[in-house]
Amino acid sequence: MPFLSLGDTPVSNAYLRADQLTLPEPRFPLDVFLCGECYLVQLGEVQQPASIFGDDYAYFSSFSGSWLEHCRAYTELAVRRFDLGARSLVVEVASNDGYLLQYFHGRGIPVLGIEPSGSVARAAQAKGIPTEVAFFGRPLAETIAATADLLIANNVLAHVPDINDFIAGVARALAPTGVATLEFPHLLRTLEGAQFDTIYHEHYSYLSLTAVTALFERHGLRAFDVDELPTHGGSLRVYAQLVASGVHVVESRVAYVIAAEMTAGLRRSETYAGFGARVGAIKTDLLALLDSTRRAGDRIVGYGAPAKGNTLLNYCGIDASTIEYTVDRNPHKQGKFLPGSHIPIYGPERITADRPGCVVILPWNLTAEIIAQLAEVRDWGGRFLVPIPKPRLLP
C-alpha cells in the first residue's frame, strides 16, 4: 500500500561538481509503501547499490564528534558485556572509514571491516583497519563463516535492497555463541516526529522491531535485547543471536518495544495514511518561515550537507535563491553542490566570515552539537532554524 510520495528527486548523495550543473540530472520517484502482511515499510522503486555506494561515495562517519563518542561508548559496552579480547573477532558491515573499528583495534582486538565504497574503505585502511571492499550478503559471509564473535551493522540494514540475503549473511557469519548488533532509525520515531527527510534512495527500508524480529526468525536468529537510542532522531540497537546455539537470555525490553509499536498503531494501515498531510504541513510552515526571515533582511545559509537535507530541500523546492550556501566539515563535499537544489558547499569558516542572520541546520539530529560548534553565531545576533519535526527559529 502506498502512503507517501515525495516526488521525483535526485539521489541524495549524488553531489555535483561545477561542470555538472548544466547537465541533465537524473531523478527518480521517491514513493513509500507499506507491506500489509509483515509491516515492513519500503521504497517502491530502488536504485542499484553500486550506483549509490560507488568509489566516490562522500559520506565519512568520522566527521561527527557526537557519533564518534557514541561509538567509543558502544565499544566499552560491547567489550565488557561480551568479554571480547585478543582471541575474538569483531566484524563490521558498512564499516565506512573505520570510525568504530578503530576503538576495538586500539584495544588489540582483531577486526575486519566490510565496506562497498572504495573511497571510505581506503581511509579505514590508512588507519590500519583491515577492510574488504565488497557488498555484504550470504556469499561474502561464507568466507568468514561461523567466526564472528561480534558482528556490527550500524545504519546499514535500511540500505540493502535484498534484506533477506543480508540477514542470512549475518546468521552465517556468526560464531555459535556470537552476537550481532544492528542499529537503525526506528520507524516509530520517524512517524511520531514526521521525519520524512530520512526517506531517500539510499534507504530502501524503514524498520520497526516488529518487522526485524520476523526477519530474524526466518533466518534462525533471535533478538535477545534492544536499546532505544537518541541517534538519528531515535534509533534502535537490536542484539541478536543464533536460535540454535545462542546463550543469552531474552530480555523483557524486546517485548516492551514491540508492545509500544503495537500501541502506536504500527500494525494498522490508518496510522500511515495521515503521514503525508503532516509532511505537507511541515513544507508549508518551513517555506513561510524562510520567507519571513528573508523579508526581515536576514541572509540565510545552511549548516551540513547530509542526505536527509537533500530530501528536505528538493521536496520543498528550496534552492540557492533562498539558502545562499551550506557548509560542511567533510572536505570531500566542500567545493561541490547539493543535488537538485544546486546549493554550493563550503567549509565551516565561511559562516564566521559572512556572519549571516540565519543558519538552517540540515542535520537537525545534531542540533546541540552544531550550535555548540557555532556559538559565535549568537554573538552577532544570528539565529538557528531547525526544520524537523516542526520548523522553528532558535534565538
Short mmCIF file of C-alpha atoms in Angstrom, two decimals:
data_model
loop_
_atom_site.label_atom_id
_atom_site.label_comp_id
_atom_site.label_asym_id
_atom_site.label_seq_id
_atom_site.Cartn_x
_atom_site.Cartn_y
_atom_site.Cartn_z
CA MET A 1 0.00 0.00 0.00
CA PRO A 2 1.49 3.41 -0.99
CA PHE A 3 1.23 6.06 1.72
CA LEU A 4 3.72 8.83 0.85
CA SER A 5 5.11 10.38 -2.31
CA LEU A 6 7.95 12.92 -2.13
CA GLY A 7 8.07 13.39 -5.91
CA ASP A 8 10.92 12.73 -8.32
CA THR A 9 14.25 13.57 -6.71
CA PRO A 10 17.95 13.07 -7.46
CA VAL A 11 19.92 10.53 -5.45
CA SER A 12 20.66 12.30 -2.18
CA ASN A 13 24.41 11.65 -2.09
CA ALA A 14 24.98 12.48 -5.78
CA TYR A 15 26.86 15.72 -5.07
CA LEU A 16 27.72 17.73 -8.17
CA ARG A 17 30.88 19.37 -9.47
CA ALA A 18 30.61 22.82 -11.02
CA ASP A 19 30.99 21.38 -14.53
CA GLN A 20 27.95 19.13 -13.97
CA LEU A 21 25.47 21.87 -13.08
CA THR A 22 24.30 22.38 -16.66
CA LEU A 23 23.96 18.66 -17.43
CA PRO A 24 20.69 16.72 -17.12
CA GLU A 25 20.30 15.48 -13.57
CA PRO A 26 18.67 12.05 -13.18
CA ARG A 27 15.64 12.00 -10.90
CA PHE A 28 13.78 9.00 -9.55
CA PRO A 29 10.42 8.53 -7.79
CA LEU A 30 10.61 8.69 -4.00
CA ASP A 31 7.45 6.78 -3.10
CA VAL A 32 6.97 4.81 0.13
CA PHE A 33 4.92 1.64 0.55
CA LEU A 34 3.69 -0.46 3.48
CA CYS A 35 3.51 -4.27 3.37
CA GLY A 36 0.18 -5.23 4.87
CA GLU A 37 1.49 -8.65 5.96
CA CYS A 38 4.86 -8.07 7.67
CA TYR A 39 4.53 -4.27 8.14
CA LEU A 40 7.87 -3.56 6.55
CA VAL A 41 8.00 -0.08 5.03
CA GLN A 42 9.95 0.13 1.76
CA LEU A 43 10.53 2.29 -1.29
CA GLY A 44 8.57 1.32 -4.35
CA GLU A 45 11.42 1.87 -6.82
CA VAL A 46 15.08 1.46 -5.89
CA GLN A 47 18.44 2.25 -7.45
CA GLN A 48 21.18 -0.34 -7.74
CA PRO A 49 23.54 -0.17 -4.73
CA ALA A 50 26.63 0.09 -6.94
CA SER A 51 25.27 3.31 -8.46
CA ILE A 52 24.88 4.87 -4.98
CA PHE A 53 27.75 3.45 -2.94
CA GLY A 54 30.42 3.83 -5.59
CA ASP A 55 34.10 4.69 -5.33
CA ASP A 56 33.35 8.41 -4.89
CA TYR A 57 30.87 7.96 -2.03
CA ALA A 58 31.12 11.17 0.01
CA TYR A 59 29.80 10.15 3.44
CA PHE A 60 32.59 9.78 6.01
CA SER A 61 31.36 8.86 9.51
CA SER A 62 34.33 10.33 11.38
CA PHE A 63 33.32 13.98 10.82
CA SER A 64 30.73 13.92 13.63
CA GLY A 65 32.19 14.22 17.13
CA SER A 66 28.98 13.09 18.81
CA TRP A 67 28.83 9.99 16.60
CA LEU A 68 32.42 9.10 17.45
CA GLU A 69 31.59 9.40 21.16
CA HIS A 70 28.57 7.15 20.59
CA CYS A 71 30.88 4.56 19.02
CA ARG A 72 33.51 4.79 21.74
CA ALA A 73 30.84 4.20 24.39
CA TYR A 74 29.45 1.25 22.40
CA THR A 75 32.91 -0.30 22.28
CA GLU A 76 33.23 -0.06 26.06
CA LEU A 77 29.83 -1.68 26.48
CA ALA A 78 30.43 -4.49 23.98
CA VAL A 79 33.89 -5.41 25.27
CA ARG A 80 32.61 -5.62 28.83
CA ARG A 81 29.28 -7.35 28.13
CA PHE A 82 30.58 -9.94 25.66
CA ASP A 83 34.07 -10.46 27.15
CA LEU A 84 35.91 -9.58 23.94
CA GLY A 85 39.69 -9.84 23.76
CA ALA A 86 42.71 -10.80 21.69
CA ARG A 87 41.13 -14.14 20.68
CA SER A 88 37.89 -12.56 19.48
CA LEU A 89 36.90 -11.35 16.02
CA VAL A 90 34.82 -8.22 15.55
CA VAL A 91 33.35 -7.77 12.08
CA GLU A 92 31.60 -4.59 10.99
CA VAL A 93 29.43 -4.41 7.89
CA ALA A 94 29.43 -0.99 6.20
CA SER A 95 32.48 -0.07 8.27
CA ASN A 96 32.94 3.21 6.40
CA ASP A 97 36.21 4.97 7.31
CA GLY A 98 36.99 2.85 10.37
CA TYR A 99 35.08 5.24 12.65
CA LEU A 100 34.06 2.38 15.01
CA LEU A 101 36.51 -0.47 14.47
CA GLN A 102 39.37 1.86 15.39
CA TYR A 103 38.27 1.62 19.03
CA PHE A 104 38.32 -2.19 19.05
CA HIS A 105 41.59 -2.20 17.09
CA GLY A 106 43.13 0.14 19.67
CA ARG A 107 42.36 -2.44 22.36
CA GLY A 108 44.20 -5.18 20.49
CA ILE A 109 41.01 -6.95 19.40
CA PRO A 110 41.16 -8.43 15.86
CA VAL A 111 38.76 -6.65 13.49
CA LEU A 112 37.53 -6.90 9.92
CA GLY A 113 35.66 -4.17 8.08
CA ILE A 114 33.42 -4.80 5.08
CA GLU A 115 32.73 -1.65 3.08
CA PRO A 116 31.48 -1.38 -0.53
CA SER A 117 32.80 2.12 -1.22
CA GLY A 118 36.48 2.28 -2.07
CA SER A 119 36.85 5.95 -1.11
CA VAL A 120 35.93 5.45 2.54
CA ALA A 121 37.46 1.96 2.74
CA ARG A 122 40.85 3.41 1.84
CA ALA A 123 40.53 5.88 4.72
CA ALA A 124 39.97 2.93 7.07
CA GLN A 125 42.89 1.01 5.65
CA ALA A 126 45.10 4.03 6.20
CA LYS A 127 44.21 3.78 9.91
CA GLY A 128 45.38 0.17 9.95
CA ILE A 129 41.86 -1.29 9.88
CA PRO A 130 41.70 -4.44 7.69
CA THR A 131 38.87 -3.69 5.28
CA GLU A 132 37.41 -5.70 2.42
CA VAL A 133 35.83 -3.63 -0.35
CA ALA A 134 32.63 -5.54 -1.07
CA PHE A 135 28.89 -5.69 -0.52
CA PHE A 136 27.81 -7.95 2.32
CA GLY A 137 25.41 -10.83 1.90
CA ARG A 138 25.27 -14.61 2.15
CA PRO A 139 28.02 -15.25 -0.46
CA LEU A 140 30.55 -13.00 1.29
CA ALA A 141 29.51 -14.34 4.70
CA GLU A 142 30.64 -17.79 3.58
CA THR A 143 34.23 -16.51 3.55
CA ILE A 144 34.08 -15.73 7.28
CA ALA A 145 31.57 -18.43 8.17
CA ALA A 146 30.94 -19.04 11.89
CA THR A 147 33.89 -16.92 13.06
CA ALA A 148 32.45 -13.54 14.11
CA ASP A 149 32.18 -13.18 17.89
CA LEU A 150 30.59 -9.79 17.35
CA LEU A 151 29.08 -8.63 14.06
CA ILE A 152 28.12 -4.95 13.91
CA ALA A 153 25.78 -3.40 11.37
CA ASN A 154 25.18 0.28 12.12
CA ASN A 155 22.76 2.16 9.87
CA VAL A 156 23.14 -0.29 7.02
CA LEU A 157 20.12 -2.63 7.25
CA ALA A 158 17.93 0.05 5.69
CA HIS A 159 20.43 0.37 2.82
CA VAL A 160 20.23 -3.16 1.41
CA PRO A 161 17.74 -3.97 -1.37
CA ASP A 162 17.77 -7.73 -0.59
CA ILE A 163 17.22 -7.62 3.15
CA ASN A 164 16.72 -11.39 3.41
CA ASP A 165 20.11 -12.09 1.83
CA PHE A 166 21.71 -9.65 4.27
CA ILE A 167 20.17 -11.25 7.38
CA ALA A 168 21.05 -14.71 6.08
CA GLY A 169 24.63 -13.48 5.81
CA VAL A 170 24.59 -12.26 9.41
CA ALA A 171 23.44 -15.69 10.59
CA ARG A 172 26.11 -17.46 8.55
CA ALA A 173 28.96 -15.22 9.71
CA LEU A 174 28.27 -15.58 13.46
CA ALA A 175 30.24 -17.96 15.63
CA PRO A 176 27.95 -20.41 17.50
CA THR A 177 27.76 -18.14 20.56
CA GLY A 178 28.41 -14.93 18.64
CA VAL A 179 26.30 -11.79 18.83
CA ALA A 180 25.14 -9.38 16.17
CA THR A 181 24.10 -5.81 16.95
CA LEU A 182 22.20 -3.81 14.39
CA GLU A 183 21.38 -0.10 14.73
CA PHE A 184 18.79 1.61 12.56
CA PRO A 185 16.40 4.56 12.77
CA HIS A 186 13.22 3.43 14.49
CA LEU A 187 10.14 3.66 12.27
CA LEU A 188 8.09 4.53 15.33
CA ARG A 189 10.16 7.69 15.90
CA THR A 190 10.14 8.51 12.18
CA LEU A 191 6.35 8.54 12.19
CA GLU A 192 5.99 10.30 15.54
CA GLY A 193 8.39 13.09 14.57
CA ALA A 194 7.31 13.37 10.92
CA GLN A 195 10.94 12.74 9.99
CA PHE A 196 10.24 12.44 6.28
CA ASP A 197 13.70 13.72 5.36
CA THR A 198 15.16 10.37 6.48
CA ILE A 199 13.48 8.94 3.38
CA TYR A 200 15.84 8.88 0.40
CA HIS A 201 17.02 6.47 -2.27
CA GLU A 202 19.82 5.02 -0.14
CA HIS A 203 17.22 3.89 2.40
CA TYR A 204 15.34 1.02 0.84
CA SER A 205 13.56 0.01 4.10
CA TYR A 206 12.18 1.77 7.21
CA LEU A 207 12.29 -0.56 10.14
CA SER A 208 10.36 -1.47 13.25
CA LEU A 209 11.38 -4.09 15.79
CA THR A 210 8.24 -5.99 14.82
CA ALA A 211 9.42 -6.33 11.21
CA VAL A 212 13.05 -7.04 12.12
CA THR A 213 12.25 -9.84 14.58
CA ALA A 214 10.16 -11.50 11.88
CA LEU A 215 13.15 -11.31 9.54
CA PHE A 216 15.43 -12.79 12.20
CA GLU A 217 13.12 -15.74 12.81
CA ARG A 218 13.11 -16.53 9.10
CA HIS A 219 16.90 -16.98 9.20
CA GLY A 220 17.49 -18.72 12.52
CA LEU A 221 18.21 -15.62 14.59
CA ARG A 222 16.53 -14.29 17.71
CA ALA A 223 16.55 -10.80 19.20
CA PHE A 224 17.54 -11.07 22.85
CA ASP A 225 17.83 -7.39 23.78
CA VAL A 226 17.19 -3.91 22.42
CA ASP A 227 18.34 -0.40 23.36
CA GLU A 228 16.43 2.74 22.45
CA LEU A 229 18.93 5.37 21.31
CA PRO A 230 18.71 9.12 20.62
CA THR A 231 20.82 8.90 17.44
CA HIS A 232 19.31 9.88 14.06
CA GLY A 233 16.16 11.22 15.69
CA GLY A 234 15.52 7.96 17.58
CA SER A 235 17.09 4.60 16.77
CA LEU A 236 17.11 1.01 17.98
CA ARG A 237 20.13 -1.14 18.70
CA VAL A 238 18.97 -4.74 18.43
CA TYR A 239 21.05 -7.61 19.83
CA ALA A 240 20.67 -10.94 18.04
CA GLN A 241 21.98 -14.47 18.45
CA LEU A 242 21.58 -17.83 16.72
CA VAL A 243 18.44 -19.62 17.88
CA ALA A 244 20.22 -22.99 17.86
CA SER A 245 23.29 -22.07 19.91
CA GLY A 246 22.91 -18.60 21.45
CA VAL A 247 23.47 -18.34 25.19
CA HIS A 248 21.85 -15.03 26.12
CA VAL A 249 18.54 -14.75 27.96
CA VAL A 250 15.88 -12.79 26.09
CA GLU A 251 15.40 -9.51 27.96
CA SER A 252 11.97 -8.02 28.68
CA ARG A 253 12.89 -4.89 26.69
CA VAL A 254 12.24 -6.76 23.44
CA ALA A 255 8.59 -7.39 24.32
CA TYR A 256 8.29 -3.86 25.70
CA VAL A 257 9.34 -2.17 22.43
CA ILE A 258 7.18 -4.45 20.31
CA ALA A 259 4.21 -3.67 22.57
CA ALA A 260 4.94 0.07 22.21
CA GLU A 261 4.89 -0.32 18.42
CA MET A 262 1.58 -2.14 18.63
CA THR A 263 0.10 0.57 20.87
CA ALA A 264 1.30 3.29 18.47
CA GLY A 265 -0.52 1.56 15.63
CA LEU A 266 2.41 0.35 13.52
CA ARG A 267 0.31 -2.68 12.56
CA ARG A 268 -2.63 -0.54 11.44
CA SER A 269 -2.72 0.93 7.94
CA GLU A 270 -4.60 4.05 9.10
CA THR A 271 -1.54 5.07 11.16
CA TYR A 272 0.34 5.64 7.91
CA ALA A 273 -2.50 7.22 5.96
CA GLY A 274 -2.21 10.64 7.62
CA PHE A 275 1.55 10.91 7.36
CA GLY A 276 1.50 12.72 4.02
CA ALA A 277 -0.67 15.54 5.39
CA ARG A 278 1.77 16.08 8.27
CA VAL A 279 4.67 16.21 5.83
CA GLY A 280 2.83 18.75 3.68
CA ALA A 281 2.25 20.96 6.74
CA ILE A 282 5.98 20.98 7.51
CA LYS A 283 6.71 22.10 3.96
CA THR A 284 4.18 24.93 4.20
CA ASP A 285 5.46 26.10 7.59
CA LEU A 286 9.13 25.92 6.57
CA LEU A 287 8.64 27.93 3.39
CA ALA A 288 6.66 30.57 5.31
CA LEU A 289 9.38 30.81 7.98
CA LEU A 290 12.13 31.16 5.39
CA ASP A 291 10.15 33.80 3.52
CA SER A 292 9.54 35.90 6.63
CA THR A 293 13.20 35.59 7.63
CA ARG A 294 14.34 36.75 4.22
CA ARG A 295 11.84 39.64 4.14
CA ALA A 296 13.25 40.73 7.51
CA GLY A 297 16.58 41.24 5.73
CA ASP A 298 18.49 38.26 7.09
CA ARG A 299 20.89 36.32 4.92
CA ILE A 300 20.07 32.60 5.11
CA VAL A 301 22.73 29.90 4.86
CA GLY A 302 22.81 26.23 5.80
CA TYR A 303 24.92 24.02 8.01
CA GLY A 304 25.62 20.49 6.83
CA ALA A 305 25.23 18.63 3.56
CA PRO A 306 23.54 15.41 4.69
CA ALA A 307 21.43 13.15 2.51
CA LYS A 308 18.39 13.96 4.65
CA GLY A 309 18.87 17.65 3.91
CA ASN A 310 18.66 16.95 0.21
CA THR A 311 15.33 15.18 0.60
CA LEU A 312 14.04 18.16 2.57
CA LEU A 313 15.27 20.79 0.11
CA ASN A 314 14.10 19.01 -3.03
CA TYR A 315 10.67 18.18 -1.66
CA CYS A 316 10.18 21.77 -0.52
CA GLY A 317 11.60 23.28 -3.73
CA ILE A 318 14.30 25.23 -1.90
CA ASP A 319 17.39 26.25 -3.84
CA ALA A 320 20.26 28.76 -3.76
CA SER A 321 17.86 31.66 -4.24
CA THR A 322 16.70 31.04 -0.65
CA ILE A 323 19.67 29.37 1.06
CA GLU A 324 22.79 31.02 -0.36
CA TYR A 325 25.13 28.17 0.53
CA THR A 326 25.73 25.48 3.09
CA VAL A 327 28.87 24.41 4.92
CA ASP A 328 30.20 21.00 5.91
CA ARG A 329 33.23 19.74 7.82
CA ASN A 330 33.73 16.93 5.29
CA PRO A 331 36.37 18.11 2.77
CA HIS A 332 35.07 15.56 0.24
CA LYS A 333 31.85 17.59 -0.03
CA GLN A 334 33.39 21.08 0.02
CA GLY A 335 33.58 22.72 -3.40
CA LYS A 336 30.64 20.68 -4.69
CA PHE A 337 26.91 21.42 -4.98
CA LEU A 338 23.88 19.76 -3.44
CA PRO A 339 21.91 17.54 -5.85
CA GLY A 340 18.75 19.11 -7.18
CA SER A 341 18.95 22.40 -5.31
CA HIS A 342 22.49 23.20 -6.59
CA ILE A 343 23.32 24.98 -3.32
CA PRO A 344 27.14 25.34 -3.06
CA ILE A 345 29.05 23.67 -0.20
CA TYR A 346 31.89 25.47 1.60
CA GLY A 347 33.97 24.91 4.72
CA PRO A 348 32.51 25.97 8.10
CA GLU A 349 34.80 29.02 8.28
CA ARG A 350 32.61 30.68 5.62
CA ILE A 351 29.86 31.29 8.20
CA THR A 352 32.26 33.06 10.55
CA ALA A 353 33.47 35.27 7.70
CA ASP A 354 29.97 36.17 6.44
CA ARG A 355 28.10 36.48 9.76
CA PRO A 356 24.67 35.55 8.33
CA GLY A 357 21.47 36.25 10.24
CA CYS A 358 20.02 32.74 9.92
CA VAL A 359 21.67 29.29 9.80
CA VAL A 360 19.44 26.38 8.74
CA ILE A 361 20.58 23.18 10.47
CA LEU A 362 20.02 20.46 7.87
CA PRO A 363 21.27 17.55 10.05
CA TRP A 364 18.74 18.54 12.73
CA ASN A 365 19.52 15.38 14.73
CA LEU A 366 22.89 17.01 15.56
CA THR A 367 21.41 20.38 16.56
CA ALA A 368 23.06 20.56 20.00
CA GLU A 369 26.48 19.64 18.61
CA ILE A 370 26.24 22.15 15.76
CA ILE A 371 25.04 25.04 17.94
CA ALA A 372 27.98 24.38 20.26
CA GLN A 373 30.36 24.48 17.28
CA LEU A 374 28.81 27.75 16.05
CA ALA A 375 28.37 29.54 19.37
CA GLU A 376 29.67 32.76 17.79
CA VAL A 377 26.56 33.00 15.59
CA ARG A 378 24.58 34.20 18.60
CA ASP A 379 27.29 36.76 19.38
CA TRP A 380 26.38 38.73 16.24
CA GLY A 381 22.64 38.24 16.73
CA GLY A 382 22.23 35.33 14.33
CA ARG A 383 19.63 32.61 14.83
CA PHE A 384 19.36 28.92 14.01
CA LEU A 385 16.47 27.42 12.04
CA VAL A 386 15.63 23.78 12.80
CA PRO A 387 13.24 22.28 10.19
CA ILE A 388 12.14 18.98 11.80
CA PRO A 389 9.83 17.98 13.47
CA LYS A 390 8.34 21.47 13.34
CA PRO A 391 10.13 24.38 11.66
CA ARG A 392 11.29 26.81 14.34
CA LEU A 393 13.81 29.56 14.95
CA LEU A 394 16.13 29.25 17.93
CA PRO A 395 17.42 32.62 19.27
#
